[in-house]
Amino acid sequence: MIKIEDLDLVTREKLLYNGNAELKRGFIYGLSARNGSGKTTLLRTIAGIRSETKGSIYYISNHEIYSLPELKRKLFYYESSEWFDPNLTGFDYLTFIQREWSNKNACIDDVVDYWEMNQYIKIPIKTYSLGMKQRVLLGLYEVSGAEYWLMDEPTIGLDTNSIEKFEKLLAREKGKNKAILFSSHQDDRIYKVCDYIYELGNGSLVMREASQKGENR
Ligand SMILES: Nc1ncnc2c1ncn2[C@@H]1O[C@H](COP(=O)(O)OP(=O)(O)OP(=O)(O)O)[C@@H](O)[C@H]1O
């Protein structure tokens, strides 16, 4: 599992004091907060692409403790479709991530079929709509094969059909013992797929069972 202890999050303002959290494999976690509360900042910090001066984030496996850099390739975070180079194709990204994450089990064709991307996956991303890019982004998580998925507003730009596919994907990956933490806007109905929800706000990070508010039913 990933464990977060006594973490402060500071940007222009202090977003979190002494935050504690755990991400266990086989569970889906939502991250809920008002705009500007620090969801993206927290995800970036867990992913290790920004650091904090106070607090620790580490990974425990078989009673051994590992630091975040050692977690490399076990975790996948691709924040936004804005990160894509518009001159490359979706297929370029899928093959690159599969290779870099050394996931020989991933079948890119299956991912392309699942997200109905056959018509466009080999043309440049600059021709894609937001929903088309977002489906590529979700496909990257699958081809990475990573155990821990951190996702920032994964349903952005998706139509109803794709949101249903996303829900099915989460259920499937949970069954494969993945740990998934994703953010969305507050009270989004997508939280119904979660086991637990972390609520970030007013400097604290509080976990509750998703069923407490009617989700996950
Ligand atoms: N690099 C930075 N430098 C200065 N301030 C930053 C930086 N990154 C984020 N912030 C500030 O930190 C706060 C939290 O930003 P963040 O993007 O994490 O919020 P969020 O909860 O993801 O927001 P949203 O729901 O709108 O996506 C905001 O006030 C933002 O302006």
PDB file of C-alpha atoms and ligand atoms in Angstrom:
ATOM      1  CA  MET A   1       0.000   0.000   0.000  1.00  0.00           C
ATOM      2  CA  ILE A   2       0.924   3.655  -0.293  1.00  0.00           C
ATOM      3  CA  LYS A   3       0.975   5.505   3.010  1.00  0.00           C
ATOM      4  CA  ILE A   4       0.894   9.260   3.443  1.00  0.00           C
ATOM      5  CA  GLU A   5       1.873  10.607   6.846  1.00  0.00           C
ATOM      6  CA  ASP A   6       1.668  14.076   8.336  1.00  0.00           C
ATOM      7  CA  LEU A   7       1.770  15.701   4.929  1.00  0.00           C
ATOM      8  CA  ASP A   8       1.504  19.455   4.498  1.00  0.00           C
ATOM      9  CA  LEU A   9       0.564  20.823   1.080  1.00  0.00           C
ATOM     10  CA  VAL A  10       1.716  24.342   0.424  1.00  0.00           C
ATOM     11  CA  THR A  11       1.396  26.369  -2.772  1.00  0.00           C
ATOM     12  CA  ARG A  12       0.558  30.077  -2.546  1.00  0.00           C
ATOM     13  CA  GLU A  13      -1.459  29.064   0.477  1.00  0.00           C
ATOM     14  CA  LYS A  14      -1.413  26.162   2.903  1.00  0.00           C
ATOM     15  CA  LEU A  15      -3.862  23.626   1.489  1.00  0.00           C
ATOM     16  CA  LEU A  16      -3.300  20.773   3.943  1.00  0.00           C
ATOM     17  CA  TYR A  17      -1.941  20.364   7.492  1.00  0.00           C
ATOM     18  CA  ASN A  18      -0.734  16.978   8.731  1.00  0.00           C
ATOM     19  CA  GLY A  19      -2.657  14.976   6.126  1.00  0.00           C
ATOM     20  CA  ASN A  20      -2.773  11.187   6.514  1.00  0.00           C
ATOM     21  CA  ALA A  21      -4.048   8.657   3.996  1.00  0.00           C
ATOM     22  CA  GLU A  22      -3.572   5.115   2.756  1.00  0.00           C
ATOM     23  CA  LEU A  23      -4.150   3.573  -0.646  1.00  0.00           C
ATOM     24  CA  LYS A  24      -4.592  -0.184  -0.490  1.00  0.00           C
ATOM     25  CA  ARG A  25      -4.678  -2.483  -3.461  1.00  0.00           C
ATOM     26  CA  GLY A  26      -8.126  -3.782  -4.363  1.00  0.00           C
ATOM     27  CA  PHE A  27      -9.864  -0.523  -3.430  1.00  0.00           C
ATOM     28  CA  ILE A  28     -11.132   2.510  -5.313  1.00  0.00           C
ATOM     29  CA  TYR A  29     -10.792   5.898  -3.677  1.00  0.00           C
ATOM     30  CA  GLY A  30     -12.429   9.175  -4.667  1.00  0.00           C
ATOM     31  CA  LEU A  31     -10.849  12.546  -3.964  1.00  0.00           C
ATOM     32  CA  SER A  32     -13.483  15.197  -3.500  1.00  0.00           C
ATOM     33  CA  ALA A  33     -13.022  18.901  -2.866  1.00  0.00           C
ATOM     34  CA  ARG A  34     -14.124  22.303  -4.021  1.00  0.00           C
ATOM     35  CA  ASN A  35     -12.296  23.955  -6.921  1.00  0.00           C
ATOM     36  CA  GLY A  36      -8.838  25.145  -5.969  1.00  0.00           C
ATOM     37  CA  SER A  37      -8.677  23.080  -2.765  1.00  0.00           C
ATOM     38  CA  GLY A  38      -5.594  21.169  -3.839  1.00  0.00           C
ATOM     39  CA  LYS A  39      -6.735  17.926  -5.527  1.00  0.00           C
ATOM     40  CA  THR A  40      -4.252  18.228  -8.397  1.00  0.00           C
ATOM     41  CA  THR A  41      -1.511  19.352  -6.014  1.00  0.00           C
ATOM     42  CA  LEU A  42      -2.094  16.284  -3.812  1.00  0.00           C
ATOM     43  CA  LEU A  43      -2.082  13.895  -6.791  1.00  0.00           C
ATOM     44  CA  ARG A  44       1.145  15.464  -8.103  1.00  0.00           C
ATOM     45  CA  THR A  45       2.722  15.110  -4.676  1.00  0.00           C
ATOM     46  CA  ILE A  46       1.790  11.422  -4.350  1.00  0.00           C
ATOM     47  CA  ALA A  47       3.073  10.847  -7.894  1.00  0.00           C
ATOM     48  CA  GLY A  48       6.391  12.407  -6.887  1.00  0.00           C
ATOM     49  CA  ILE A  49       6.447  15.151  -9.518  1.00  0.00           C
ATOM     50  CA  ARG A  50       6.510  17.790  -6.800  1.00  0.00           C
ATOM     51  CA  SER A  51       7.872  17.480  -3.295  1.00  0.00           C
ATOM     52  CA  GLU A  52       6.816  18.787   0.062  1.00  0.00           C
ATOM     53  CA  THR A  53       9.106  19.791   2.879  1.00  0.00           C
ATOM     54  CA  LYS A  54       6.932  18.240   5.571  1.00  0.00           C
ATOM     55  CA  GLY A  55       5.493  14.761   5.712  1.00  0.00           C
ATOM     56  CA  SER A  56       6.278  11.454   4.093  1.00  0.00           C
ATOM     57  CA  ILE A  57       4.869   9.268   1.378  1.00  0.00           C
ATOM     58  CA  TYR A  58       6.058   5.713   1.136  1.00  0.00           C
ATOM     59  CA  TYR A  59       5.166   2.322  -0.173  1.00  0.00           C
ATOM     60  CA  ILE A  60       4.865  -0.851   1.909  1.00  0.00           C
ATOM     61  CA  SER A  61       5.043  -4.306   0.386  1.00  0.00           C
ATOM     62  CA  ASN A  62       5.581  -7.585   2.293  1.00  0.00           C
ATOM     63  CA  HIS A  63       6.410  -5.576   5.435  1.00  0.00           C
ATOM     64  CA  GLU A  64       9.254  -3.779   3.611  1.00  0.00           C
ATOM     65  CA  ILE A  65       9.192   0.004   3.299  1.00  0.00           C
ATOM     66  CA  TYR A  66      10.205   1.636   0.025  1.00  0.00           C
ATOM     67  CA  SER A  67      10.615   5.280  -0.888  1.00  0.00           C
ATOM     68  CA  LEU A  68       8.617   6.872  -3.688  1.00  0.00           C
ATOM     69  CA  PRO A  69      11.383   6.717  -6.323  1.00  0.00           C
ATOM     70  CA  GLU A  70      11.481   2.942  -5.792  1.00  0.00           C
ATOM     71  CA  LEU A  71       7.782   2.869  -6.577  1.00  0.00           C
ATOM     72  CA  LYS A  72       8.516   3.844 -10.160  1.00  0.00           C
ATOM     73  CA  ARG A  73       6.555   1.846 -12.726  1.00  0.00           C
ATOM     74  CA  LYS A  74       4.212   0.557 -10.018  1.00  0.00           C
ATOM     75  CA  LEU A  75       2.377   3.865 -10.158  1.00  0.00           C
ATOM     76  CA  PHE A  76       0.893   5.692 -13.137  1.00  0.00           C
ATOM     77  CA  TYR A  77      -0.199   9.319 -13.298  1.00  0.00           C
ATOM     78  CA  TYR A  78      -0.981  11.143 -16.514  1.00  0.00           C
ATOM     79  CA  GLU A  79      -2.593  14.327 -15.383  1.00  0.00           C
ATOM     80  CA  SER A  80      -4.309  15.756 -18.393  1.00  0.00           C
ATOM     81  CA  SER A  81      -4.726  15.480 -22.139  1.00  0.00           C
ATOM     82  CA  GLU A  82      -3.009  18.895 -22.208  1.00  0.00           C
ATOM     83  CA  TRP A  83       0.205  16.949 -21.652  1.00  0.00           C
ATOM     84  CA  PHE A  84      -0.083  15.342 -25.120  1.00  0.00           C
ATOM     85  CA  ASP A  85       2.155  16.518 -27.963  1.00  0.00           C
ATOM     86  CA  PRO A  86      -0.424  17.342 -30.680  1.00  0.00           C
ATOM     87  CA  ASN A  87       1.880  16.124 -33.455  1.00  0.00           C
ATOM     88  CA  LEU A  88       2.072  12.576 -32.096  1.00  0.00           C
ATOM     89  CA  THR A  89      -0.717  10.019 -32.398  1.00  0.00           C
ATOM     90  CA  GLY A  90      -2.656   8.217 -29.678  1.00  0.00           C
ATOM     91  CA  PHE A  91      -1.013   5.019 -30.873  1.00  0.00           C
ATOM     92  CA  ASP A  92       2.456   6.560 -30.300  1.00  0.00           C
ATOM     93  CA  TYR A  93       1.528   7.197 -26.662  1.00  0.00           C
ATOM     94  CA  LEU A  94       0.003   3.757 -26.110  1.00  0.00           C
ATOM     95  CA  THR A  95       3.087   1.983 -27.493  1.00  0.00           C
ATOM     96  CA  PHE A  96       5.489   4.293 -25.615  1.00  0.00           C
ATOM     97  CA  ILE A  97       3.813   3.731 -22.237  1.00  0.00           C
ATOM     98  CA  GLN A  98       3.497  -0.004 -22.785  1.00  0.00           C
ATOM     99  CA  ARG A  99       7.220  -0.198 -23.552  1.00  0.00           C
ATOM    100  CA  GLU A 100       8.372   2.163 -20.785  1.00  0.00           C
ATOM    101  CA  TRP A 101       6.232   0.443 -18.155  1.00  0.00           C
ATOM    102  CA  SER A 102       7.433  -2.941 -19.470  1.00  0.00           C
ATOM    103  CA  ASN A 103       3.914  -4.293 -19.595  1.00  0.00           C
ATOM    104  CA  LYS A 104       4.127  -7.212 -21.967  1.00  0.00           C
ATOM    105  CA  ASN A 105       0.625  -8.347 -20.986  1.00  0.00           C
ATOM    106  CA  ALA A 106      -1.065  -5.247 -22.364  1.00  0.00           C
ATOM    107  CA  CYS A 107      -2.832  -5.720 -25.647  1.00  0.00           C
ATOM    108  CA  ILE A 108      -3.045  -2.320 -27.312  1.00  0.00           C
ATOM    109  CA  ASP A 109      -5.586  -3.591 -29.862  1.00  0.00           C
ATOM    110  CA  ASP A 110      -7.965  -4.581 -27.043  1.00  0.00           C
ATOM    111  CA  VAL A 111      -7.631  -1.138 -25.456  1.00  0.00           C
ATOM    112  CA  VAL A 112      -8.229   0.573 -28.812  1.00  0.00           C
ATOM    113  CA  ASP A 113     -11.315  -1.616 -29.385  1.00  0.00           C
ATOM    114  CA  TYR A 114     -12.668  -1.056 -25.872  1.00  0.00           C
ATOM    115  CA  TRP A 115     -12.510   2.722 -26.206  1.00  0.00           C
ATOM    116  CA  GLU A 116     -13.685   2.639 -29.863  1.00  0.00           C
ATOM    117  CA  MET A 117     -10.582   4.467 -31.071  1.00  0.00           C
ATOM    118  CA  ASN A 118      -9.917   2.481 -34.271  1.00  0.00           C
ATOM    119  CA  GLN A 119     -10.958   5.330 -36.550  1.00  0.00           C
ATOM    120  CA  TYR A 120      -8.519   7.869 -35.161  1.00  0.00           C
ATOM    121  CA  ILE A 121      -5.768   6.287 -33.061  1.00  0.00           C
ATOM    122  CA  LYS A 122      -3.125   6.540 -35.818  1.00  0.00           C
ATOM    123  CA  ILE A 123      -3.707  10.162 -36.809  1.00  0.00           C
ATOM    124  CA  PRO A 124      -2.202  13.192 -34.961  1.00  0.00           C
ATOM    125  CA  ILE A 125      -3.723  14.170 -31.637  1.00  0.00           C
ATOM    126  CA  LYS A 126      -4.223  17.741 -32.865  1.00  0.00           C
ATOM    127  CA  THR A 127      -7.258  16.444 -34.807  1.00  0.00           C
ATOM    128  CA  TYR A 128      -8.914  14.863 -31.739  1.00  0.00           C
ATOM    129  CA  SER A 129     -11.824  16.219 -29.718  1.00  0.00           C
ATOM    130  CA  LEU A 130     -11.478  16.453 -25.917  1.00  0.00           C
ATOM    131  CA  GLY A 131     -13.395  13.191 -25.414  1.00  0.00           C
ATOM    132  CA  MET A 132     -11.207  11.395 -27.983  1.00  0.00           C
ATOM    133  CA  LYS A 133      -8.032  12.557 -26.203  1.00  0.00           C
ATOM    134  CA  GLN A 134      -9.467  11.573 -22.833  1.00  0.00           C
ATOM    135  CA  ARG A 135     -10.125   8.035 -24.053  1.00  0.00           C
ATOM    136  CA  VAL A 136      -6.465   7.773 -25.132  1.00  0.00           C
ATOM    137  CA  LEU A 137      -5.436   9.011 -21.694  1.00  0.00           C
ATOM    138  CA  LEU A 138      -7.565   6.326 -19.999  1.00  0.00           C
ATOM    139  CA  GLY A 139      -6.080   3.732 -22.346  1.00  0.00           C
ATOM    140  CA  LEU A 140      -2.597   4.717 -21.118  1.00  0.00           C
ATOM    141  CA  TYR A 141      -3.501   3.592 -17.606  1.00  0.00           C
ATOM    142  CA  GLU A 142      -4.536   0.191 -18.908  1.00  0.00           C
ATOM    143  CA  VAL A 143      -1.416  -0.359 -21.016  1.00  0.00           C
ATOM    144  CA  SER A 144       0.847   0.775 -18.149  1.00  0.00           C
ATOM    145  CA  GLY A 145      -0.314  -2.205 -16.076  1.00  0.00           C
ATOM    146  CA  ALA A 146       0.653  -0.152 -12.985  1.00  0.00           C
ATOM    147  CA  GLU A 147      -0.641  -1.298  -9.596  1.00  0.00           C
ATOM    148  CA  TYR A 148      -1.491   2.226  -8.440  1.00  0.00           C
ATOM    149  CA  TRP A 149      -3.495   4.614 -10.612  1.00  0.00           C
ATOM    150  CA  LEU A 150      -3.744   8.299  -9.756  1.00  0.00           C
ATOM    151  CA  MET A 151      -6.294  10.071 -11.947  1.00  0.00           C
ATOM    152  CA  ASP A 152      -7.171  13.760 -12.100  1.00  0.00           C
ATOM    153  CA  GLU A 153     -10.756  14.282 -13.275  1.00  0.00           C
ATOM    154  CA  PRO A 154     -10.710  11.179 -15.516  1.00  0.00           C
ATOM    155  CA  THR A 155     -14.261  11.638 -16.794  1.00  0.00           C
ATOM    156  CA  ILE A 156     -13.663  15.123 -18.168  1.00  0.00           C
ATOM    157  CA  GLY A 157     -15.003  15.400 -21.725  1.00  0.00           C
ATOM    158  CA  LEU A 158     -16.524  11.891 -21.727  1.00  0.00           C
ATOM    159  CA  ASP A 159     -20.055  11.219 -22.974  1.00  0.00           C
ATOM    160  CA  THR A 160     -22.471   8.937 -21.075  1.00  0.00           C
ATOM    161  CA  ASN A 161     -21.400   5.842 -22.981  1.00  0.00           C
ATOM    162  CA  SER A 162     -17.714   6.458 -22.182  1.00  0.00           C
ATOM    163  CA  ILE A 163     -18.473   7.213 -18.525  1.00  0.00           C
ATOM    164  CA  GLU A 164     -20.204   3.825 -18.285  1.00  0.00           C
ATOM    165  CA  LYS A 165     -17.140   2.218 -19.854  1.00  0.00           C
ATOM    166  CA  PHE A 166     -14.962   4.019 -17.330  1.00  0.00           C
ATOM    167  CA  GLU A 167     -17.075   2.655 -14.462  1.00  0.00           C
ATOM    168  CA  LYS A 168     -16.764  -0.873 -15.883  1.00  0.00           C
ATOM    169  CA  LEU A 169     -13.015  -0.401 -16.287  1.00  0.00           C
ATOM    170  CA  LEU A 170     -12.643   0.594 -12.627  1.00  0.00           C
ATOM    171  CA  ALA A 171     -14.620  -2.453 -11.483  1.00  0.00           C
ATOM    172  CA  ARG A 172     -12.482  -4.709 -13.681  1.00  0.00           C
ATOM    173  CA  GLU A 173      -9.194  -3.214 -12.480  1.00  0.00           C
ATOM    174  CA  LYS A 174     -10.291  -3.380  -8.855  1.00  0.00           C
ATOM    175  CA  GLY A 175     -10.782  -7.101  -9.464  1.00  0.00           C
ATOM    176  CA  LYS A 176      -7.159  -7.213 -10.639  1.00  0.00           C
ATOM    177  CA  ASN A 177      -6.103  -5.833  -7.249  1.00  0.00           C
ATOM    178  CA  LYS A 178      -5.285  -2.299  -8.403  1.00  0.00           C
ATOM    179  CA  ALA A 179      -5.488   0.729  -6.103  1.00  0.00           C
ATOM    180  CA  ILE A 180      -7.150   3.647  -7.825  1.00  0.00           C
ATOM    181  CA  LEU A 181      -7.441   7.202  -6.542  1.00  0.00           C
ATOM    182  CA  PHE A 182      -9.314   9.653  -8.723  1.00  0.00           C
ATOM    183  CA  SER A 183     -10.552  13.187  -8.329  1.00  0.00           C
ATOM    184  CA  SER A 184     -13.712  14.675  -9.666  1.00  0.00           C
ATOM    185  CA  HIS A 185     -15.944  17.599  -8.900  1.00  0.00           C
ATOM    186  CA  GLN A 186     -17.736  17.485  -5.584  1.00  0.00           C
ATOM    187  CA  ASP A 187     -20.690  15.134  -5.290  1.00  0.00           C
ATOM    188  CA  ASP A 188     -20.209  13.777  -8.809  1.00  0.00           C
ATOM    189  CA  ARG A 189     -22.288  10.615  -9.224  1.00  0.00           C
ATOM    190  CA  ILE A 190     -19.146   8.858 -10.482  1.00  0.00           C
ATOM    191  CA  TYR A 191     -18.163   8.519  -6.798  1.00  0.00           C
ATOM    192  CA  LYS A 192     -20.693   5.681  -6.584  1.00  0.00           C
ATOM    193  CA  VAL A 193     -17.960   3.338  -7.854  1.00  0.00           C
ATOM    194  CA  CYS A 194     -15.730   4.177  -4.875  1.00  0.00           C
ATOM    195  CA  ASP A 195     -15.110   2.210  -1.696  1.00  0.00           C
ATOM    196  CA  TYR A 196     -13.826   5.269   0.156  1.00  0.00           C
ATOM    197  CA  ILE A 197     -13.815   8.989  -0.436  1.00  0.00           C
ATOM    198  CA  TYR A 198     -11.139  11.400   0.733  1.00  0.00           C
ATOM    199  CA  GLU A 199     -12.489  14.875   1.296  1.00  0.00           C
ATOM    200  CA  LEU A 200      -9.927  17.645   1.065  1.00  0.00           C
ATOM    201  CA  GLY A 201     -10.774  21.076   2.381  1.00  0.00           C
ATOM    202  CA  ASN A 202     -10.129  23.629   5.106  1.00  0.00           C
ATOM    203  CA  GLY A 203      -6.643  22.240   5.559  1.00  0.00           C
ATOM    204  CA  SER A 204      -7.680  18.660   6.293  1.00  0.00           C
ATOM    205  CA  LEU A 205      -7.994  15.347   4.496  1.00  0.00           C
ATOM    206  CA  VAL A 206     -10.771  13.152   5.849  1.00  0.00           C
ATOM    207  CA  MET A 207     -11.644   9.655   4.676  1.00  0.00           C
ATOM    208  CA  ARG A 208     -15.169   8.291   4.801  1.00  0.00           C
ATOM    209  CA  GLU A 209     -16.809   5.155   3.470  1.00  0.00           C
ATOM    210  CA  ALA A 210     -18.513   5.907   0.177  1.00  0.00           C
ATOM    211  CA  SER A 211     -21.744   4.240   1.315  1.00  0.00           C
ATOM    212  CA  GLN A 212     -22.202   6.835   4.083  1.00  0.00           C
ATOM    213  CA  LYS A 213     -23.608   9.326   1.591  1.00  0.00           C
ATOM    214  CA  GLY A 214     -25.495   6.870  -0.548  1.00  0.00           C
ATOM    215  CA  GLU A 215     -22.712   6.203  -3.027  1.00  0.00           C
ATOM    216  CA  ASN A 216     -21.610   2.697  -3.853  1.00  0.00           C
ATOM    217  CA  ARG A 217     -25.186   1.415  -3.722  1.00  0.00           C
TER     218      ARG A 217
HETATM  219  N1  LIG B   1       2.714  25.924  -9.006  1.00  0.00           N
HETATM  220  C1  LIG B   1       1.877  26.670  -8.281  1.00  0.00           C
HETATM  221  N2  LIG B   1       2.250  27.884  -7.838  1.00  0.00           N
HETATM  222  C2  LIG B   1       1.402  28.641  -7.093  1.00  0.00           C
HETATM  223  N3  LIG B   1       0.160  28.272  -6.748  1.00  0.00           N
HETATM  224  C3  LIG B   1      -0.250  27.082  -7.161  1.00  0.00           C
HETATM  225  C4  LIG B   1       0.567  26.205  -7.953  1.00  0.00           C
HETATM  226  N4  LIG B   1      -0.126  25.077  -8.201  1.00  0.00           N
HETATM  227  C5  LIG B   1      -1.331  25.245  -7.618  1.00  0.00           C
HETATM  228  N5  LIG B   1      -1.396  26.445  -6.994  1.00  0.00           N
HETATM  229  C6  LIG B   1      -2.539  26.959  -6.215  1.00  0.00           C
HETATM  230  O1  LIG B   1      -2.886  25.951  -5.251  1.00  0.00           O
HETATM  231  C7  LIG B   1      -4.302  25.890  -5.105  1.00  0.00           C
HETATM  232  C8  LIG B   1      -4.775  24.477  -5.398  1.00  0.00           C
HETATM  233  O2  LIG B   1      -4.628  24.174  -6.788  1.00  0.00           O
HETATM  234  P1  LIG B   1      -5.048  22.766  -7.394  1.00  0.00           P
HETATM  235  O3  LIG B   1      -4.874  22.851  -8.868  1.00  0.00           O
HETATM  236  O4  LIG B   1      -4.311  21.710  -6.670  1.00  0.00           O
HETATM  237  O5  LIG B   1      -6.596  22.680  -7.001  1.00  0.00           O
HETATM  238  P2  LIG B   1      -7.736  21.680  -7.493  1.00  0.00           P
HETATM  239  O6  LIG B   1      -8.478  21.264  -6.265  1.00  0.00           O
HETATM  240  O7  LIG B   1      -7.166  20.595  -8.329  1.00  0.00           O
HETATM  241  O8  LIG B   1      -8.633  22.653  -8.372  1.00  0.00           O
HETATM  242  P3  LIG B   1      -9.733  22.337  -9.514  1.00  0.00           P
HETATM  243  O9  LIG B   1     -10.859  21.600  -8.844  1.00  0.00           O
HETATM  244  O10 LIG B   1     -10.146  23.698  -9.953  1.00  0.00           O
HETATM  245  O11 LIG B   1      -9.040  21.545 -10.588  1.00  0.00           O
HETATM  246  C9  LIG B   1      -4.876  26.962  -6.057  1.00  0.00           C
HETATM  247  O12 LIG B   1      -5.072  28.147  -5.304  1.00  0.00           O
HETATM  248  C10 LIG B   1      -3.780  27.141  -7.080  1.00  0.00           C
HETATM  249  O13 LIG B   1      -3.802  28.435  -7.637  1.00  0.00           O
END
